[in-house]
Amino acid sequence: MGWSVPDWLDTWYLVAGADEVGAAQVLPFQLAGERGVMGRTPQGLAALRSRCPHMGADLGAGWLQGDRFVCPLHGLSFGPDGQCDRRAVEPVRPFPVQEGCGSVFAHPTSPSGPAPRAERWPDLVWAPARAERVELSWQAIVVNAFDMHHLQVVHRRALVREPELVELAPDRLRLSYATRVTGRGLSDRLMQAFVRDHIDIWVTCVGGPVLVVEVDLGRTRTAAMVGLVPDGTGTVFRLAVGVPTGTLAPVGARLARWLYFTFIRRDVPALSGAVLDPASDLPEDLPVQRLVAFLEGRRGL
Ligand code: FES
Ligand SMILES: [Fe+2]
């Protein structure tokens, strides 16, 4: 028996890097089969369904005027609550949006909890990376983050503390473990320069398609916000990294991004075409089984 989790769940999705939403422009995005448009208004971020109810033009091709989204076809405008400036025209439905950790999160319905955030170290500075598309399902990527069994083979890391799993909230499952770097590649040796003895890692799956990764290297700490959005047969992968504040933060962020991408790229060849079906009773597979049960309990759309 296989397992299956719908692509679209009733949860937060990471739809943009915080730096993609400019002051006066609007940013189109896609969520759960609908087109959206977001903008940075004087009151903060706002997002609406982007089909104009007047004649169906795309608000994503329009612009912002103060806190109003202006339709590019006849100039009607819609407030952050979706109300049109002309009473006779239907309102559009807003998307809940929240910004944090260098990322913008949108929710397809009504959120039952706050957007994902790094909780251990709220003082990090965050740098978003560009989005990448991978030919893998988001479910496979999330499973991989909980897969203790592949750490040695793919990532050259030895487990030095047994993994622990805690359900922090109905939509948050956290895995923590510790590893030692055993690889000899460039990124492995760079990591070793920051590591005292071992690396403590906390990976929190938030709702399904978002992972918050918090890492204590001994000499420094970093965090990563990983957002996964289904896109046809693949997934749009977004990463933002958090590094300690200070004059070296921009360099640290670039280095952290490179290290995270190098780490993640090692997974892609091994995961291509894999149908992940955790049917074994091996103790190493326990975190994956717990994650799968967690994902199967999430509500689809
Ligand atoms: S189609 Fe948007 S104002 Fe007419
Ligand atoms: Fe991996």
PDB file of C-alpha atoms and ligand atoms in Angstrom:
ATOM      1  CA  MET A   1       0.000   0.000   0.000  1.00  0.00           C
ATOM      2  CA  GLY A   2       1.424   3.382  -0.940  1.00  0.00           C
ATOM      3  CA  TRP A   3       0.657   6.654   0.699  1.00  0.00           C
ATOM      4  CA  SER A   4      -0.539   9.843  -0.845  1.00  0.00           C
ATOM      5  CA  VAL A   5      -0.878  13.424   0.290  1.00  0.00           C
ATOM      6  CA  PRO A   6      -2.622  15.958  -1.947  1.00  0.00           C
ATOM      7  CA  ASP A   7      -0.442  18.636  -3.538  1.00  0.00           C
ATOM      8  CA  TRP A   8      -2.574  21.400  -2.107  1.00  0.00           C
ATOM      9  CA  LEU A   9      -3.204  21.442   1.608  1.00  0.00           C
ATOM     10  CA  ASP A  10      -5.103  23.856   3.789  1.00  0.00           C
ATOM     11  CA  THR A  11      -1.943  25.535   5.024  1.00  0.00           C
ATOM     12  CA  TRP A  12       0.600  28.317   4.480  1.00  0.00           C
ATOM     13  CA  TYR A  13       2.708  28.239   1.282  1.00  0.00           C
ATOM     14  CA  LEU A  14       5.906  30.232   0.765  1.00  0.00           C
ATOM     15  CA  VAL A  15       5.017  32.096  -2.437  1.00  0.00           C
ATOM     16  CA  ALA A  16       7.759  34.746  -2.743  1.00  0.00           C
ATOM     17  CA  GLY A  17      10.995  36.036  -1.296  1.00  0.00           C
ATOM     18  CA  ALA A  18      10.458  39.219   0.745  1.00  0.00           C
ATOM     19  CA  ASP A  19      12.713  41.130  -1.674  1.00  0.00           C
ATOM     20  CA  GLU A  20      10.503  40.269  -4.676  1.00  0.00           C
ATOM     21  CA  VAL A  21       7.668  42.504  -3.473  1.00  0.00           C
ATOM     22  CA  GLY A  22       8.646  46.084  -4.311  1.00  0.00           C
ATOM     23  CA  ALA A  23       7.108  49.335  -3.114  1.00  0.00           C
ATOM     24  CA  ALA A  24       4.824  50.273  -6.006  1.00  0.00           C
ATOM     25  CA  GLN A  25       4.714  47.177  -8.206  1.00  0.00           C
ATOM     26  CA  VAL A  26       2.406  44.258  -7.887  1.00  0.00           C
ATOM     27  CA  LEU A  27       3.672  40.690  -7.924  1.00  0.00           C
ATOM     28  CA  PRO A  28       1.574  37.935  -9.536  1.00  0.00           C
ATOM     29  CA  PHE A  29       1.685  34.487  -7.961  1.00  0.00           C
ATOM     30  CA  GLN A  30      -0.134  31.147  -8.169  1.00  0.00           C
ATOM     31  CA  LEU A  31      -1.638  29.286  -5.253  1.00  0.00           C
ATOM     32  CA  ALA A  32      -3.798  26.180  -5.213  1.00  0.00           C
ATOM     33  CA  GLY A  33      -4.884  26.545  -8.830  1.00  0.00           C
ATOM     34  CA  GLU A  34      -5.761  30.227  -8.479  1.00  0.00           C
ATOM     35  CA  ARG A  35      -3.920  33.284  -9.651  1.00  0.00           C
ATOM     36  CA  GLY A  36      -3.118  35.913  -7.070  1.00  0.00           C
ATOM     37  CA  VAL A  37      -1.570  39.343  -6.957  1.00  0.00           C
ATOM     38  CA  MET A  38       0.273  40.859  -4.040  1.00  0.00           C
ATOM     39  CA  GLY A  39       1.613  44.278  -3.220  1.00  0.00           C
ATOM     40  CA  ARG A  40       3.260  46.247  -0.466  1.00  0.00           C
ATOM     41  CA  THR A  41       0.727  48.884   0.598  1.00  0.00           C
ATOM     42  CA  PRO A  42       1.371  51.640   3.171  1.00  0.00           C
ATOM     43  CA  GLN A  43      -0.432  49.394   5.700  1.00  0.00           C
ATOM     44  CA  GLY A  44       1.638  46.316   4.877  1.00  0.00           C
ATOM     45  CA  LEU A  45       1.453  43.367   2.501  1.00  0.00           C
ATOM     46  CA  ALA A  46      -1.868  42.598   0.843  1.00  0.00           C
ATOM     47  CA  ALA A  47      -2.899  39.933  -1.672  1.00  0.00           C
ATOM     48  CA  LEU A  48      -6.029  39.359  -3.754  1.00  0.00           C
ATOM     49  CA  ARG A  49      -7.344  36.897  -6.299  1.00  0.00           C
ATOM     50  CA  SER A  50      -6.169  38.496  -9.509  1.00  0.00           C
ATOM     51  CA  ARG A  51      -9.167  38.060 -11.796  1.00  0.00           C
ATOM     52  CA  CYS A  52     -10.931  41.421 -12.059  1.00  0.00           C
ATOM     53  CA  PRO A  53     -14.666  40.848 -11.528  1.00  0.00           C
ATOM     54  CA  HIS A  54     -15.551  43.624 -13.971  1.00  0.00           C
ATOM     55  CA  MET A  55     -14.526  41.940 -17.228  1.00  0.00           C
ATOM     56  CA  GLY A  56     -11.929  39.435 -16.164  1.00  0.00           C
ATOM     57  CA  ALA A  57      -8.672  41.306 -16.753  1.00  0.00           C
ATOM     58  CA  ASP A  58      -5.642  40.286 -14.717  1.00  0.00           C
ATOM     59  CA  LEU A  59      -4.881  42.540 -11.738  1.00  0.00           C
ATOM     60  CA  GLY A  60      -1.393  41.014 -11.854  1.00  0.00           C
ATOM     61  CA  ALA A  61      -0.752  43.204 -14.915  1.00  0.00           C
ATOM     62  CA  GLY A  62      -1.980  46.293 -13.051  1.00  0.00           C
ATOM     63  CA  TRP A  63      -0.366  48.462 -10.417  1.00  0.00           C
ATOM     64  CA  LEU A  64      -0.738  49.790  -6.884  1.00  0.00           C
ATOM     65  CA  GLN A  65      -2.032  53.247  -6.023  1.00  0.00           C
ATOM     66  CA  GLY A  66      -1.634  53.778  -2.285  1.00  0.00           C
ATOM     67  CA  ASP A  67      -3.256  50.718  -0.821  1.00  0.00           C
ATOM     68  CA  ARG A  68      -5.407  49.960  -3.874  1.00  0.00           C
ATOM     69  CA  PHE A  69      -4.826  47.435  -6.656  1.00  0.00           C
ATOM     70  CA  VAL A  70      -5.663  49.100  -9.979  1.00  0.00           C
ATOM     71  CA  CYS A  71      -6.990  47.029 -12.871  1.00  0.00           C
ATOM     72  CA  PRO A  72      -4.990  47.613 -16.084  1.00  0.00           C
ATOM     73  CA  LEU A  73      -8.070  47.516 -18.342  1.00  0.00           C
ATOM     74  CA  HIS A  74     -10.614  50.084 -17.108  1.00  0.00           C
ATOM     75  CA  GLY A  75      -8.870  51.406 -14.015  1.00  0.00           C
ATOM     76  CA  LEU A  76     -11.274  50.188 -11.349  1.00  0.00           C
ATOM     77  CA  SER A  77      -9.465  49.685  -8.048  1.00  0.00           C
ATOM     78  CA  PHE A  78      -9.684  47.190  -5.197  1.00  0.00           C
ATOM     79  CA  GLY A  79      -8.663  47.715  -1.559  1.00  0.00           C
ATOM     80  CA  PRO A  80      -6.701  45.204   0.568  1.00  0.00           C
ATOM     81  CA  ASP A  81     -10.079  43.780   1.675  1.00  0.00           C
ATOM     82  CA  GLY A  82     -11.007  43.199  -1.988  1.00  0.00           C
ATOM     83  CA  GLN A  83     -13.734  45.879  -2.124  1.00  0.00           C
ATOM     84  CA  CYS A  84     -14.059  47.697  -5.446  1.00  0.00           C
ATOM     85  CA  ASP A  85     -14.240  51.487  -5.611  1.00  0.00           C
ATOM     86  CA  ARG A  86     -17.455  51.094  -7.654  1.00  0.00           C
ATOM     87  CA  ARG A  87     -20.222  49.543  -5.554  1.00  0.00           C
ATOM     88  CA  ALA A  88     -21.839  47.835  -8.541  1.00  0.00           C
ATOM     89  CA  VAL A  89     -18.771  45.637  -9.067  1.00  0.00           C
ATOM     90  CA  GLU A  90     -18.323  42.503  -6.963  1.00  0.00           C
ATOM     91  CA  PRO A  91     -15.430  42.414  -4.496  1.00  0.00           C
ATOM     92  CA  VAL A  92     -12.505  40.030  -5.047  1.00  0.00           C
ATOM     93  CA  ARG A  93     -11.452  37.575  -2.370  1.00  0.00           C
ATOM     94  CA  PRO A  94      -8.247  38.409  -0.509  1.00  0.00           C
ATOM     95  CA  PHE A  95      -5.551  35.851   0.334  1.00  0.00           C
ATOM     96  CA  PRO A  96      -4.208  35.967   3.914  1.00  0.00           C
ATOM     97  CA  VAL A  97      -0.503  36.910   3.649  1.00  0.00           C
ATOM     98  CA  GLN A  98       2.275  37.212   6.197  1.00  0.00           C
ATOM     99  CA  GLU A  99       5.917  38.145   5.907  1.00  0.00           C
ATOM    100  CA  GLY A 100       8.783  36.865   8.017  1.00  0.00           C
ATOM    101  CA  CYS A 101      12.239  35.222   7.816  1.00  0.00           C
ATOM    102  CA  GLY A 102      12.879  36.822   4.401  1.00  0.00           C
ATOM    103  CA  SER A 103       9.796  35.112   2.986  1.00  0.00           C
ATOM    104  CA  VAL A 104       6.198  35.846   2.048  1.00  0.00           C
ATOM    105  CA  PHE A 105       3.581  33.255   2.974  1.00  0.00           C
ATOM    106  CA  ALA A 106       0.078  33.078   1.529  1.00  0.00           C
ATOM    107  CA  HIS A 107      -2.804  30.899   2.659  1.00  0.00           C
ATOM    108  CA  PRO A 108      -5.500  29.556   0.303  1.00  0.00           C
ATOM    109  CA  THR A 109      -8.296  29.736   2.931  1.00  0.00           C
ATOM    110  CA  SER A 110      -8.312  30.994   6.546  1.00  0.00           C
ATOM    111  CA  PRO A 111      -5.213  30.234   8.608  1.00  0.00           C
ATOM    112  CA  SER A 112      -5.696  28.434  11.892  1.00  0.00           C
ATOM    113  CA  GLY A 113      -2.197  29.350  13.104  1.00  0.00           C
ATOM    114  CA  PRO A 114       0.618  31.823  12.471  1.00  0.00           C
ATOM    115  CA  ALA A 115       2.834  31.613   9.386  1.00  0.00           C
ATOM    116  CA  PRO A 116       6.047  29.561   9.710  1.00  0.00           C
ATOM    117  CA  ARG A 117       8.959  31.210  11.511  1.00  0.00           C
ATOM    118  CA  ALA A 118      12.296  30.295  13.070  1.00  0.00           C
ATOM    119  CA  GLU A 119      11.593  30.164  16.782  1.00  0.00           C
ATOM    120  CA  ARG A 120      14.892  29.259  18.375  1.00  0.00           C
ATOM    121  CA  TRP A 121      16.827  32.307  17.207  1.00  0.00           C
ATOM    122  CA  PRO A 122      14.529  35.246  16.508  1.00  0.00           C
ATOM    123  CA  ASP A 123      17.513  37.626  16.139  1.00  0.00           C
ATOM    124  CA  LEU A 124      18.946  36.309  12.852  1.00  0.00           C
ATOM    125  CA  VAL A 125      19.018  38.478   9.722  1.00  0.00           C
ATOM    126  CA  TRP A 126      17.423  36.876   6.693  1.00  0.00           C
ATOM    127  CA  ALA A 127      18.405  36.787   3.031  1.00  0.00           C
ATOM    128  CA  PRO A 128      16.099  35.228   0.438  1.00  0.00           C
ATOM    129  CA  ALA A 129      17.577  33.231  -2.438  1.00  0.00           C
ATOM    130  CA  ARG A 130      16.121  32.979  -5.906  1.00  0.00           C
ATOM    131  CA  ALA A 131      13.468  30.389  -6.639  1.00  0.00           C
ATOM    132  CA  GLU A 132      14.460  27.161  -8.398  1.00  0.00           C
ATOM    133  CA  ARG A 133      12.286  24.541 -10.023  1.00  0.00           C
ATOM    134  CA  VAL A 134      13.055  20.882  -9.390  1.00  0.00           C
ATOM    135  CA  GLU A 135      11.510  17.851 -11.052  1.00  0.00           C
ATOM    136  CA  LEU A 136      10.517  16.285  -7.718  1.00  0.00           C
ATOM    137  CA  SER A 137       7.316  16.338  -5.717  1.00  0.00           C
ATOM    138  CA  TRP A 138       7.297  18.496  -2.584  1.00  0.00           C
ATOM    139  CA  GLN A 139       6.271  15.423  -0.616  1.00  0.00           C
ATOM    140  CA  ALA A 140       9.511  13.667  -1.647  1.00  0.00           C
ATOM    141  CA  ILE A 141      11.577  16.689  -0.577  1.00  0.00           C
ATOM    142  CA  VAL A 142       9.901  16.901   2.840  1.00  0.00           C
ATOM    143  CA  VAL A 143      10.307  13.164   3.395  1.00  0.00           C
ATOM    144  CA  ASN A 144      13.990  13.512   2.525  1.00  0.00           C
ATOM    145  CA  ALA A 145      14.456  16.091   5.305  1.00  0.00           C
ATOM    146  CA  PHE A 146      13.222  13.494   7.829  1.00  0.00           C
ATOM    147  CA  ASP A 147      15.149  10.597   6.272  1.00  0.00           C
ATOM    148  CA  MET A 148      17.955   9.752   8.706  1.00  0.00           C
ATOM    149  CA  HIS A 149      18.897   6.733   6.662  1.00  0.00           C
ATOM    150  CA  HIS A 150      20.347   8.645   3.686  1.00  0.00           C
ATOM    151  CA  LEU A 151      22.525  11.059   5.692  1.00  0.00           C
ATOM    152  CA  GLN A 152      25.666   8.931   5.483  1.00  0.00           C
ATOM    153  CA  VAL A 153      25.237   7.788   1.881  1.00  0.00           C
ATOM    154  CA  VAL A 154      24.174  11.067   0.275  1.00  0.00           C
ATOM    155  CA  HIS A 155      25.426  13.788   2.632  1.00  0.00           C
ATOM    156  CA  ARG A 156      28.458  12.134   4.270  1.00  0.00           C
ATOM    157  CA  ARG A 157      27.180  12.817   7.761  1.00  0.00           C
ATOM    158  CA  ALA A 158      27.302  10.425  10.694  1.00  0.00           C
ATOM    159  CA  LEU A 159      24.490  10.509  13.203  1.00  0.00           C
ATOM    160  CA  VAL A 160      25.858  11.161  16.689  1.00  0.00           C
ATOM    161  CA  ARG A 161      22.580  11.549  18.598  1.00  0.00           C
ATOM    162  CA  GLU A 162      19.380   9.627  18.150  1.00  0.00           C
ATOM    163  CA  PRO A 163      16.667  11.590  16.398  1.00  0.00           C
ATOM    164  CA  GLU A 164      13.767  12.934  18.453  1.00  0.00           C
ATOM    165  CA  LEU A 165      10.339  13.860  17.191  1.00  0.00           C
ATOM    166  CA  VAL A 166       7.978  16.316  18.847  1.00  0.00           C
ATOM    167  CA  GLU A 167       4.579  17.441  17.628  1.00  0.00           C
ATOM    168  CA  LEU A 168       4.748  21.108  18.622  1.00  0.00           C
ATOM    169  CA  ALA A 169       1.221  21.849  17.400  1.00  0.00           C
ATOM    170  CA  PRO A 170      -1.290  20.033  15.188  1.00  0.00           C
ATOM    171  CA  ASP A 171       0.420  21.568  12.138  1.00  0.00           C
ATOM    172  CA  ARG A 172       4.051  21.456  13.337  1.00  0.00           C
ATOM    173  CA  LEU A 173       6.222  18.346  13.564  1.00  0.00           C
ATOM    174  CA  ARG A 174       9.808  18.854  14.706  1.00  0.00           C
ATOM    175  CA  LEU A 175      12.711  16.463  14.249  1.00  0.00           C
ATOM    176  CA  SER A 176      15.985  17.072  16.072  1.00  0.00           C
ATOM    177  CA  TYR A 177      19.246  15.207  15.717  1.00  0.00           C
ATOM    178  CA  ALA A 178      23.019  15.713  15.740  1.00  0.00           C
ATOM    179  CA  THR A 179      25.573  14.775  13.114  1.00  0.00           C
ATOM    180  CA  ARG A 180      29.270  14.902  12.436  1.00  0.00           C
ATOM    181  CA  VAL A 181      30.662  15.810   9.006  1.00  0.00           C
ATOM    182  CA  THR A 182      32.534  12.854   7.543  1.00  0.00           C
ATOM    183  CA  GLY A 183      32.784  13.987   3.899  1.00  0.00           C
ATOM    184  CA  ARG A 184      35.951  15.456   2.318  1.00  0.00           C
ATOM    185  CA  GLY A 185      34.425  17.671  -0.379  1.00  0.00           C
ATOM    186  CA  LEU A 186      34.906  21.453  -0.437  1.00  0.00           C
ATOM    187  CA  SER A 187      31.593  22.187   1.261  1.00  0.00           C
ATOM    188  CA  ASP A 188      32.260  19.485   3.876  1.00  0.00           C
ATOM    189  CA  ARG A 189      35.631  20.958   4.759  1.00  0.00           C
ATOM    190  CA  LEU A 190      34.139  24.450   4.904  1.00  0.00           C
ATOM    191  CA  MET A 191      31.468  23.176   7.277  1.00  0.00           C
ATOM    192  CA  GLN A 192      34.123  21.584   9.466  1.00  0.00           C
ATOM    193  CA  ALA A 193      35.724  25.014   9.878  1.00  0.00           C
ATOM    194  CA  PHE A 194      32.552  26.242  11.607  1.00  0.00           C
ATOM    195  CA  VAL A 195      31.834  23.143  13.628  1.00  0.00           C
ATOM    196  CA  ARG A 196      33.202  22.543  17.108  1.00  0.00           C
ATOM    197  CA  ASP A 197      32.400  18.901  17.400  1.00  0.00           C
ATOM    198  CA  HIS A 198      29.002  18.105  15.996  1.00  0.00           C
ATOM    199  CA  ILE A 199      26.082  19.884  14.353  1.00  0.00           C
ATOM    200  CA  ASP A 200      22.743  20.164  16.160  1.00  0.00           C
ATOM    201  CA  ILE A 201      19.820  20.338  13.760  1.00  0.00           C
ATOM    202  CA  TRP A 202      16.146  21.055  14.299  1.00  0.00           C
ATOM    203  CA  VAL A 203      13.873  20.548  11.287  1.00  0.00           C
ATOM    204  CA  THR A 204      10.253  21.618  11.680  1.00  0.00           C
ATOM    205  CA  CYS A 205       7.706  20.666   9.070  1.00  0.00           C
ATOM    206  CA  VAL A 206       5.018  23.363   9.146  1.00  0.00           C
ATOM    207  CA  GLY A 207       1.720  22.265   7.681  1.00  0.00           C
ATOM    208  CA  GLY A 208       3.444  20.110   5.018  1.00  0.00           C
ATOM    209  CA  PRO A 209       5.136  22.192   2.302  1.00  0.00           C
ATOM    210  CA  VAL A 210       7.335  24.403   4.527  1.00  0.00           C
ATOM    211  CA  LEU A 211      10.445  23.355   6.428  1.00  0.00           C
ATOM    212  CA  VAL A 212      12.150  25.499   9.049  1.00  0.00           C
ATOM    213  CA  VAL A 213      15.720  24.287   9.520  1.00  0.00           C
ATOM    214  CA  GLU A 214      17.698  25.583  12.493  1.00  0.00           C
ATOM    215  CA  VAL A 215      21.342  24.624  12.816  1.00  0.00           C
ATOM    216  CA  ASP A 216      23.817  25.079  15.678  1.00  0.00           C
ATOM    217  CA  LEU A 217      27.362  24.570  14.439  1.00  0.00           C
ATOM    218  CA  GLY A 218      29.042  25.376  17.744  1.00  0.00           C
ATOM    219  CA  ARG A 219      30.946  28.396  16.413  1.00  0.00           C
ATOM    220  CA  THR A 220      27.927  29.913  14.707  1.00  0.00           C
ATOM    221  CA  ARG A 221      24.252  29.272  14.003  1.00  0.00           C
ATOM    222  CA  THR A 222      22.158  29.501  10.900  1.00  0.00           C
ATOM    223  CA  ALA A 223      18.608  28.832   9.870  1.00  0.00           C
ATOM    224  CA  ALA A 224      16.851  28.187   6.587  1.00  0.00           C
ATOM    225  CA  MET A 225      13.261  28.654   5.541  1.00  0.00           C
ATOM    226  CA  VAL A 226      12.424  26.195   2.768  1.00  0.00           C
ATOM    227  CA  GLY A 227       9.166  26.688   0.897  1.00  0.00           C
ATOM    228  CA  LEU A 228       7.810  24.194  -1.635  1.00  0.00           C
ATOM    229  CA  VAL A 229       5.038  25.023  -4.086  1.00  0.00           C
ATOM    230  CA  PRO A 230       3.711  22.408  -6.528  1.00  0.00           C
ATOM    231  CA  ASP A 231       4.208  23.312 -10.182  1.00  0.00           C
ATOM    232  CA  GLY A 232       2.915  20.745 -12.645  1.00  0.00           C
ATOM    233  CA  THR A 233       5.102  17.660 -12.397  1.00  0.00           C
ATOM    234  CA  GLY A 234       7.652  19.433 -10.213  1.00  0.00           C
ATOM    235  CA  THR A 235       8.065  21.878  -7.374  1.00  0.00           C
ATOM    236  CA  VAL A 236       9.159  25.487  -7.064  1.00  0.00           C
ATOM    237  CA  PHE A 237      11.752  25.511  -4.333  1.00  0.00           C
ATOM    238  CA  ARG A 238      12.409  28.694  -2.358  1.00  0.00           C
ATOM    239  CA  LEU A 239      15.074  29.132   0.266  1.00  0.00           C
ATOM    240  CA  ALA A 240      15.856  31.997   2.622  1.00  0.00           C
ATOM    241  CA  VAL A 241      18.768  31.815   5.041  1.00  0.00           C
ATOM    242  CA  GLY A 242      19.148  33.409   8.439  1.00  0.00           C
ATOM    243  CA  VAL A 243      22.588  34.305   9.807  1.00  0.00           C
ATOM    244  CA  PRO A 244      23.770  36.183  12.914  1.00  0.00           C
ATOM    245  CA  THR A 245      23.647  39.985  12.708  1.00  0.00           C
ATOM    246  CA  GLY A 246      26.867  41.969  12.295  1.00  0.00           C
ATOM    247  CA  THR A 247      29.075  43.426   9.596  1.00  0.00           C
ATOM    248  CA  LEU A 248      29.857  39.974   8.200  1.00  0.00           C
ATOM    249  CA  ALA A 249      26.188  39.063   7.795  1.00  0.00           C
ATOM    250  CA  PRO A 250      26.070  39.633   3.985  1.00  0.00           C
ATOM    251  CA  VAL A 251      29.108  37.376   3.450  1.00  0.00           C
ATOM    252  CA  GLY A 252      27.725  34.847   5.912  1.00  0.00           C
ATOM    253  CA  ALA A 253      24.394  34.796   4.095  1.00  0.00           C
ATOM    254  CA  ARG A 254      26.071  34.149   0.715  1.00  0.00           C
ATOM    255  CA  LEU A 255      28.144  31.365   2.181  1.00  0.00           C
ATOM    256  CA  ALA A 256      25.161  29.837   3.994  1.00  0.00           C
ATOM    257  CA  ARG A 257      23.098  29.898   0.785  1.00  0.00           C
ATOM    258  CA  TRP A 258      25.864  28.136  -1.106  1.00  0.00           C
ATOM    259  CA  LEU A 259      26.257  25.510   1.631  1.00  0.00           C
ATOM    260  CA  TYR A 260      22.511  24.857   1.824  1.00  0.00           C
ATOM    261  CA  PHE A 261      22.172  24.575  -1.969  1.00  0.00           C
ATOM    262  CA  THR A 262      25.200  22.286  -2.184  1.00  0.00           C
ATOM    263  CA  PHE A 263      23.718  20.106   0.547  1.00  0.00           C
ATOM    264  CA  ILE A 264      20.306  19.937  -1.119  1.00  0.00           C
ATOM    265  CA  ARG A 265      21.635  19.353  -4.664  1.00  0.00           C
ATOM    266  CA  ARG A 266      23.207  16.107  -3.493  1.00  0.00           C
ATOM    267  CA  ASP A 267      19.696  14.756  -2.963  1.00  0.00           C
ATOM    268  CA  VAL A 268      18.340  15.435  -6.431  1.00  0.00           C
ATOM    269  CA  PRO A 269      19.973  12.574  -8.402  1.00  0.00           C
ATOM    270  CA  ALA A 270      19.108  10.027  -5.705  1.00  0.00           C
ATOM    271  CA  LEU A 271      15.517  11.196  -5.455  1.00  0.00           C
ATOM    272  CA  SER A 272      14.744  11.513  -9.188  1.00  0.00           C
ATOM    273  CA  GLY A 273      11.907   9.219 -10.064  1.00  0.00           C
ATOM    274  CA  ALA A 274      11.729   7.778  -6.528  1.00  0.00           C
ATOM    275  CA  VAL A 275       8.359   6.789  -5.190  1.00  0.00           C
ATOM    276  CA  LEU A 276       8.946   7.076  -1.499  1.00  0.00           C
ATOM    277  CA  ASP A 277       7.046   4.409   0.303  1.00  0.00           C
ATOM    278  CA  PRO A 278       8.296   3.859   3.843  1.00  0.00           C
ATOM    279  CA  ALA A 279       7.135   0.296   4.296  1.00  0.00           C
ATOM    280  CA  SER A 280      10.036  -1.055   6.333  1.00  0.00           C
ATOM    281  CA  ASP A 281      10.315  -1.429  10.093  1.00  0.00           C
ATOM    282  CA  LEU A 282      13.961  -0.367  10.190  1.00  0.00           C
ATOM    283  CA  PRO A 283      14.502   1.913  13.190  1.00  0.00           C
ATOM    284  CA  GLU A 284      16.243   4.444  10.903  1.00  0.00           C
ATOM    285  CA  ASP A 285      12.980   4.829   9.001  1.00  0.00           C
ATOM    286  CA  LEU A 286      10.912   5.764  12.040  1.00  0.00           C
ATOM    287  CA  PRO A 287      11.104   9.558  11.543  1.00  0.00           C
ATOM    288  CA  VAL A 288       9.894   9.132   7.947  1.00  0.00           C
ATOM    289  CA  GLN A 289       6.998   6.995   9.107  1.00  0.00           C
ATOM    290  CA  ARG A 290       6.014   9.593  11.715  1.00  0.00           C
ATOM    291  CA  LEU A 291       6.225  12.328   9.086  1.00  0.00           C
ATOM    292  CA  VAL A 292       4.088  10.386   6.642  1.00  0.00           C
ATOM    293  CA  ALA A 293       1.429   9.854   9.332  1.00  0.00           C
ATOM    294  CA  PHE A 294       1.586  13.586  10.078  1.00  0.00           C
ATOM    295  CA  LEU A 295       1.206  14.524   6.395  1.00  0.00           C
ATOM    296  CA  GLU A 296      -1.633  12.079   5.874  1.00  0.00           C
ATOM    297  CA  GLY A 297      -3.471  13.782   8.759  1.00  0.00           C
ATOM    298  CA  ARG A 298      -3.335  17.195   7.037  1.00  0.00           C
ATOM    299  CA  ARG A 299      -6.472  18.510   5.386  1.00  0.00           C
ATOM    300  CA  GLY A 300      -6.436  18.814   1.607  1.00  0.00           C
ATOM    301  CA  LEU A 301      -8.243  21.534  -0.318  1.00  0.00           C
TER     302      LEU A 301
HETATM  303  S1  FES B   1     -11.778  44.427 -16.419  1.00  0.00           S
HETATM  304 FE1  FES B   1     -10.958  45.309 -14.632  1.00  0.00          FE
HETATM  305  S2  FES B   1     -11.759  47.289 -14.592  1.00  0.00           S
HETATM  306 FE2  FES B   1     -12.651  46.367 -16.325  1.00  0.00          FE
HETATM  307 FE    FE B   2      18.915  14.960   1.915  1.00  0.00          FE
END
